[in-house]
């Protein structure tokens, strides 16, 4: 049916508007008896596209239809608008919206039966309106808005508009790009640098607070509109920004695991649950962590963990439950404490303190009883409650006393350029905590530490020193003066001047139990002293590090179990960067010796020399690391020394390693690496435990697709100790595959070993994202030792993240 | 015998890689576009400086919108922060206080090969899932970490201790120390590598998680404690919005 077109048109305006409608997606209008203006949102591929029409009057309008077609369509499709008052709206469904151009016009069915179009005479003039549809892929791949992100909330000072053309096609003319903020052209404030355009909010005057829309119009080299990118942001005042940070945010996660291990026909189930919850407001953090496991047994030290934390940035921290306080390295670092731990950092003055239990009481058991004169001298025969057990002595399975710790460290200075700290630690077993145990102990440590940095930390000096007192058995309690006189002195149990002991008691009696088991009794020999100093200098691409350490053989801190004692010496190293951080060279030397208090037959000197060169070109060339290390240990005892030659320490070990890594693009990217290590130890002691070790490893990690990776590895190992050889070869092949839009991860690894070590290992993991934030994972590992046994580990893990 | 075997494997490996890569090696630099911007500074707080290369002795103040090119360095002072975006949209770096970061990048066709060298300090990162042909590298004097689709933090201290902790994704690590070696760090885990090459892999501890969360904070706030002798101002980082 032929329609009748009667709307008057001002052709010039109409053509301009048609052009504008192609360029952008803003409001436009055309002179019409019925339509005031038409609004659309930004037209994006696969996004619903809504038209809102403001009508002058609906008095004569019966209905309105939108006729539209996309570039690849031949016929217009019609859809009726919904008229509410003087507004008519219609939405083209998302799955229909396709780039690059939408052609459309409106059909107005009037109450008198006539039909008009907008724009008029569309069919005869072939002058439908056009709208550019942004391609998701094209915009995503080609041109990126690095900043701001969608719906970002920024203050004017923080506003950065940055567009990257790194991946843009050659047809794009970067210099023609227009940037509009709330429809105002701000392109003149932009800085163009090859593939990047930036505008800083600080350069835009009179930025208005509130919602803002950034439009970026992209043009090709023929000045045709290529596409439009938009960002919606909120510009807020600094005060408002502060209010936003005070909002409460909550988060957390929960993870449960059930695992069965079948090893040598013994089947064991392990069930674990870990949960974490946190709430933040401004700089306040409230968090709780919980770990509960079936491995928790009352006769073992705790496996369960729970911690509740309150923090306010760096200002203060308070932890209740299990924590790992960090004081001076020599005194306390990384030891678990169940109790309370906190710190207050004001910069000029700071305070850290902790109090709690580091060892849980575990009750022993009575195995056998003795009369006083029949009790043998043995470590596990102890006095017992005679009224309860009818015998004064018993052989017991020794339990463990509850051990409490208290540590405090006031410090001065922020630690940026200066900090001076003083530490005090006291720890004691509770003799009444269990019935069957022996030799409760007590420990006190005092220490100081200093940090000094100059020239923006290019020169850093750190030092720490600590002195410990250790009582190996506090069960007798503190001795009275008369007891001291009866035990200490010439010809008595301890040939030490009793007056010295009384002085120690007077000095330390309020800190620690003073009796015959306390040490050191000769503090001037520094047996319980530990100290170290480190100087780090960083200039001219050199990092020089020099350290001196001294740790007496009796130095003990219950807060630090892993410190090596009876050692002194130094190490010095230099790490050099060259060729624009593409070549690294390290050289170091360390010399340590023991027997500080002459408690051993001879003094052993431990020398280590190492050097490493690494080449990491930022080009298509293998990265290469070559390392050489020489260990030399000698205690100076000769073969000719017939009394002590069994104690000879005299060995030299040379170790050479080479690591090559290379990215190969053979269809896809493959990370390859080759590692060679050879080590030879020459033992010149009577044992003659000469040893050699050789290892070759080659691996390829391949990235076949974003959801498919694989690993292949060959490993050869050969060890020979005192002419006894052990040699094996391992092949590992594995793959990881993600499917169902990355919701399911499947991985499998097969790893058979041959030779002296004969084993076949298979591991399969399936991790499925069941619903949003909830994952369930199944893991199984089978280890088969041919001719011996087959062991399996099967586990099921669920985790939920809030 | 074994020495010969080692040499044979070494020569074979080099030959293989050179043969496979001969085309790429020929093209080194051929596709590179000079002075392509590598990154842009999104945010600065307090003392953030930059210089164009190590050869330049003077540092200049960095500001929002500063464009960083191949070889540029960014340095932060005490309680300072810089946010850096890579121009290929692959990642965000938060350069925490007292850090020095070197930025390298080379545009090849429509790809940006990126690398960073962390001279010292703590860098928090969010790197998008890259295509199978791309990766992001952090280099330190002791470890090289290649990451893809990863978030977490990396710290390199003045005593040459390297720490990396991942909230998501994985990292492939090459150890440059005397012990050498390689390893893969998975999400939810932390690795600490000391200057003598010893390393420890562990599950993220509450301290690691707190440090990771702290390292993401980029909003700076201030509290004033009024005392009889004047006010004490404390500036601190708050959560990112």
Short mmCIF file of C-alpha atoms in Angstrom, two decimals, chain A residues 333-575:
data_model
loop_
_atom_site.label_atom_id
_atom_site.label_comp_id
_atom_site.label_asym_id
_atom_site.label_seq_id
_atom_site.Cartn_x
_atom_site.Cartn_y
_atom_site.Cartn_z
CA UNK A 333 59.68 -13.69 64.62
CA UNK A 334 57.06 -16.02 63.22
CA UNK A 335 56.24 -17.92 66.40
CA UNK A 336 52.56 -18.71 66.86
CA UNK A 337 51.02 -17.19 69.96
CA UNK A 338 47.50 -17.94 71.11
CA UNK A 339 46.44 -14.90 73.07
CA UNK A 340 46.54 -11.22 72.37
CA UNK A 341 48.86 -9.27 70.13
CA UNK A 342 48.84 -5.62 69.23
CA UNK A 343 50.77 -2.62 68.06
CA UNK A 344 50.36 1.13 68.13
CA UNK A 345 52.41 3.16 65.67
CA UNK A 346 52.45 6.89 66.14
CA UNK A 347 55.68 7.35 64.24
CA UNK A 348 57.66 9.15 66.89
CA UNK A 349 56.86 6.51 69.45
CA UNK A 350 55.48 3.05 68.85
CA UNK A 351 54.61 0.08 70.97
CA UNK A 352 54.20 -3.59 70.15
CA UNK A 353 53.23 -6.21 72.69
CA UNK A 354 52.04 -9.78 72.81
CA UNK A 355 50.86 -12.14 75.51
CA UNK A 356 49.65 -15.68 75.16
CA UNK A 357 50.38 -19.36 75.02
CA UNK A 358 52.99 -20.76 72.65
CA UNK A 359 52.81 -24.36 73.84
CA UNK A 360 49.60 -26.07 74.87
CA UNK A 361 49.56 -28.39 77.86
CA UNK A 362 49.46 -32.06 76.96
CA UNK A 363 49.00 -34.43 79.89
CA UNK A 364 51.40 -37.36 80.21
CA UNK A 365 50.55 -40.74 81.72
CA UNK A 366 51.83 -42.91 84.55
CA UNK A 367 53.43 -46.11 83.33
CA UNK A 368 55.12 -47.58 86.41
CA UNK A 369 55.61 -46.74 90.12
CA UNK A 370 58.69 -47.02 92.35
CA UNK A 371 59.66 -46.80 95.96
CA UNK A 372 62.12 -44.03 96.68
CA UNK A 373 65.14 -46.32 97.03
CA UNK A 374 64.15 -48.34 93.93
CA UNK A 375 63.63 -45.47 91.50
CA UNK A 376 66.18 -45.65 88.69
CA UNK A 377 67.98 -42.59 87.38
CA UNK A 378 66.23 -41.98 84.10
CA UNK A 379 64.86 -38.96 82.28
CA UNK A 380 61.30 -40.29 82.47
CA UNK A 381 61.32 -41.28 86.15
CA UNK A 382 59.92 -38.38 88.15
CA UNK A 383 58.48 -37.71 91.61
CA UNK A 384 54.71 -38.32 91.70
CA UNK A 385 51.93 -37.60 94.17
CA UNK A 386 52.56 -40.30 96.82
CA UNK A 387 49.28 -39.79 98.62
CA UNK A 388 47.45 -40.35 95.36
CA UNK A 389 49.48 -43.19 93.88
CA UNK A 390 51.02 -44.76 97.03
CA UNK A 391 54.49 -44.49 95.58
CA UNK A 392 56.78 -41.45 95.51
CA UNK A 393 58.28 -42.06 92.03
CA UNK A 394 56.95 -43.18 88.69
CA UNK A 395 58.02 -43.87 85.15
CA UNK A 396 55.84 -41.72 82.97
CA UNK A 397 55.16 -40.86 79.41
CA UNK A 398 56.21 -37.25 79.67
CA UNK A 399 53.61 -34.63 78.95
CA UNK A 400 54.13 -31.02 77.91
CA UNK A 401 53.72 -27.99 80.15
CA UNK A 402 51.66 -25.04 79.07
CA UNK A 403 54.12 -22.32 78.08
CA UNK A 404 53.15 -18.66 78.18
CA UNK A 405 55.01 -15.79 76.60
CA UNK A 406 55.04 -12.05 77.05
CA UNK A 407 56.96 -9.73 74.77
CA UNK A 408 57.00 -5.97 74.44
CA UNK A 409 58.89 -3.63 72.17
CA UNK A 410 58.72 0.13 72.51
CA UNK A 411 60.38 1.89 69.62
CA UNK A 412 61.16 5.41 68.57
CA UNK A 413 61.04 6.63 64.99
CA UNK A 414 58.84 5.66 62.08
CA UNK A 415 61.32 3.24 60.56
CA UNK A 416 61.60 5.30 57.40
CA UNK A 417 65.02 6.68 58.20
CA UNK A 418 65.45 5.90 61.85
CA UNK A 419 64.10 3.57 64.46
CA UNK A 420 65.46 2.55 67.79
CA UNK A 421 63.72 -0.29 69.57
CA UNK A 422 64.04 -2.07 72.88
CA UNK A 423 62.63 -5.54 73.39
CA UNK A 424 61.86 -7.64 76.40
CA UNK A 425 60.60 -11.21 76.30
CA UNK A 426 59.66 -13.48 79.15
CA UNK A 427 58.39 -17.02 78.75
CA UNK A 428 57.71 -19.67 81.35
CA UNK A 429 56.29 -23.16 81.63
CA UNK A 430 53.45 -23.58 84.09
CA UNK A 431 54.59 -26.46 86.37
CA UNK A 432 51.02 -26.97 87.60
CA UNK A 433 49.49 -27.25 84.17
CA UNK A 434 50.04 -31.01 83.89
CA UNK A 435 50.71 -33.80 86.38
CA UNK A 436 53.20 -35.97 84.49
CA UNK A 437 55.96 -33.88 83.03
CA UNK A 438 59.47 -32.88 83.96
CA UNK A 439 61.89 -30.00 83.97
CA UNK A 440 59.72 -26.91 83.36
CA UNK A 441 61.74 -24.11 81.83
CA UNK A 442 61.89 -20.34 81.86
CA UNK A 443 63.46 -17.83 79.52
CA UNK A 444 64.02 -14.08 79.49
CA UNK A 445 65.57 -12.03 76.72
CA UNK A 446 66.37 -8.36 76.49
CA UNK A 447 67.45 -6.70 73.31
CA UNK A 448 67.77 -3.59 71.27
CA UNK A 449 67.67 -2.84 67.59
CA UNK A 450 68.57 0.14 65.48
CA UNK A 451 67.72 1.11 61.93
CA UNK A 452 69.33 4.04 60.21
CA UNK A 453 68.77 5.03 56.58
CA UNK A 454 70.37 7.79 54.58
CA UNK A 455 69.86 9.28 51.15
CA UNK A 456 66.39 7.90 50.50
CA UNK A 457 67.36 4.52 51.86
CA UNK A 458 70.28 4.10 49.48
CA UNK A 459 72.32 3.52 52.60
CA UNK A 460 70.64 1.39 55.24
CA UNK A 461 72.26 0.25 58.46
CA UNK A 462 70.49 -2.23 60.70
CA UNK A 463 71.72 -3.78 63.88
CA UNK A 464 70.30 -5.80 66.71
CA UNK A 465 71.62 -7.29 69.87
CA UNK A 466 70.04 -9.54 72.50
CA UNK A 467 71.02 -11.19 75.72
CA UNK A 468 69.20 -14.24 77.00
CA UNK A 469 68.82 -15.97 80.36
CA UNK A 470 67.62 -19.53 80.35
CA UNK A 471 66.61 -21.72 83.27
CA UNK A 472 66.46 -25.37 82.22
CA UNK A 473 64.55 -26.52 85.29
CA UNK A 474 62.49 -24.24 87.48
CA UNK A 475 60.84 -27.03 89.48
CA UNK A 476 63.08 -26.41 92.55
CA UNK A 477 62.02 -22.74 92.50
CA UNK A 478 64.28 -19.83 93.41
CA UNK A 479 66.93 -20.82 95.86
CA UNK A 480 67.19 -19.19 99.25
CA UNK A 481 70.54 -17.68 100.26
CA UNK A 482 71.23 -20.64 102.55
CA UNK A 483 70.48 -23.07 99.72
CA UNK A 484 72.88 -21.15 97.50
CA UNK A 485 75.59 -21.44 100.13
CA UNK A 486 75.00 -25.17 100.43
CA UNK A 487 75.15 -25.89 96.69
CA UNK A 488 77.68 -23.39 95.33
CA UNK A 489 81.29 -22.98 96.40
CA UNK A 490 84.57 -24.76 96.37
CA UNK A 491 84.17 -28.50 96.89
CA UNK A 492 80.41 -28.38 96.47
CA UNK A 493 78.13 -29.42 93.63
CA UNK A 494 78.90 -26.25 91.66
CA UNK A 495 82.35 -24.71 91.92
CA UNK A 496 81.08 -21.18 91.59
CA UNK A 497 81.37 -18.34 94.05
CA UNK A 498 78.01 -18.32 95.91
CA UNK A 499 78.23 -14.53 96.19
CA UNK A 500 78.05 -14.29 92.39
CA UNK A 501 74.86 -16.37 92.46
CA UNK A 502 73.39 -14.17 95.14
CA UNK A 503 74.21 -11.09 93.04
CA UNK A 504 72.50 -12.71 90.05
CA UNK A 505 69.51 -13.55 92.23
CA UNK A 506 69.31 -9.97 93.46
CA UNK A 507 69.58 -8.64 89.94
CA UNK A 508 67.37 -11.08 88.09
CA UNK A 509 65.27 -12.73 90.79
CA UNK A 510 62.25 -10.63 89.92
CA UNK A 511 62.47 -11.61 86.27
CA UNK A 512 63.37 -15.26 86.28
CA UNK A 513 63.69 -18.19 88.68
CA UNK A 514 67.27 -18.30 89.97
CA UNK A 515 68.65 -21.70 90.87
CA UNK A 516 71.44 -24.05 89.88
CA UNK A 517 69.91 -24.59 86.40
CA UNK A 518 70.08 -20.97 85.29
CA UNK A 519 72.49 -19.85 82.63
CA UNK A 520 74.69 -18.17 81.79
CA UNK A 521 76.62 -18.06 85.01
CA UNK A 522 79.52 -16.41 83.20
CA UNK A 523 77.86 -13.71 81.10
CA UNK A 524 81.18 -12.03 80.40
CA UNK A 525 81.97 -14.87 77.95
CA UNK A 526 78.99 -13.84 75.81
CA UNK A 527 77.64 -17.40 75.62
CA UNK A 528 74.06 -16.14 75.64
CA UNK A 529 74.67 -13.01 73.63
CA UNK A 530 73.56 -12.61 70.02
CA UNK A 531 74.11 -9.67 67.77
CA UNK A 532 74.27 -8.76 64.15
CA UNK A 533 74.80 -5.69 61.99
CA UNK A 534 74.04 -5.20 58.33
CA UNK A 535 75.04 -2.42 56.01
CA UNK A 536 73.33 -2.11 52.66
CA UNK A 537 74.61 0.37 50.08
CA UNK A 538 72.87 0.96 46.79
CA UNK A 539 74.70 3.17 44.30
CA UNK A 540 75.72 3.11 40.64
CA UNK A 541 73.66 -0.03 39.93
CA UNK A 542 75.55 -1.87 42.67
CA UNK A 543 73.86 -3.28 45.74
CA UNK A 544 76.49 -4.05 48.33
CA UNK A 545 75.45 -5.94 51.42
CA UNK A 546 77.77 -6.63 54.36
CA UNK A 547 76.69 -8.47 57.49
CA UNK A 548 78.44 -9.48 60.67
CA UNK A 549 76.83 -11.97 63.05
CA UNK A 550 77.66 -13.30 66.49
CA UNK A 551 75.48 -15.85 68.27
CA UNK A 552 76.73 -17.47 71.44
CA UNK A 553 76.22 -21.18 71.91
CA UNK A 554 73.81 -20.69 74.82
CA UNK A 555 71.69 -17.99 73.26
CA UNK A 556 68.05 -19.03 73.64
CA UNK A 557 64.77 -17.31 72.90
CA UNK A 558 61.49 -19.18 73.24
CA UNK A 559 60.11 -16.75 70.67
CA UNK A 560 62.59 -17.81 68.01
CA UNK A 561 63.22 -21.52 67.59
CA UNK A 562 64.96 -21.49 64.25
CA UNK A 563 68.03 -19.44 64.95
CA UNK A 564 71.45 -20.96 64.38
CA UNK A 565 73.63 -20.56 67.47
CA UNK A 566 77.34 -21.01 68.16
CA UNK A 567 78.38 -19.13 65.08
CA UNK A 568 80.14 -15.91 64.21
CA UNK A 569 81.45 -14.39 61.03
CA UNK A 570 80.59 -12.18 58.13
CA UNK A 571 79.28 -12.23 54.64
CA UNK A 572 79.60 -9.67 51.90
CA UNK A 573 77.98 -9.58 48.52
CA UNK A 574 77.58 -7.27 45.58
CA UNK A 575 74.82 -7.42 43.04
#
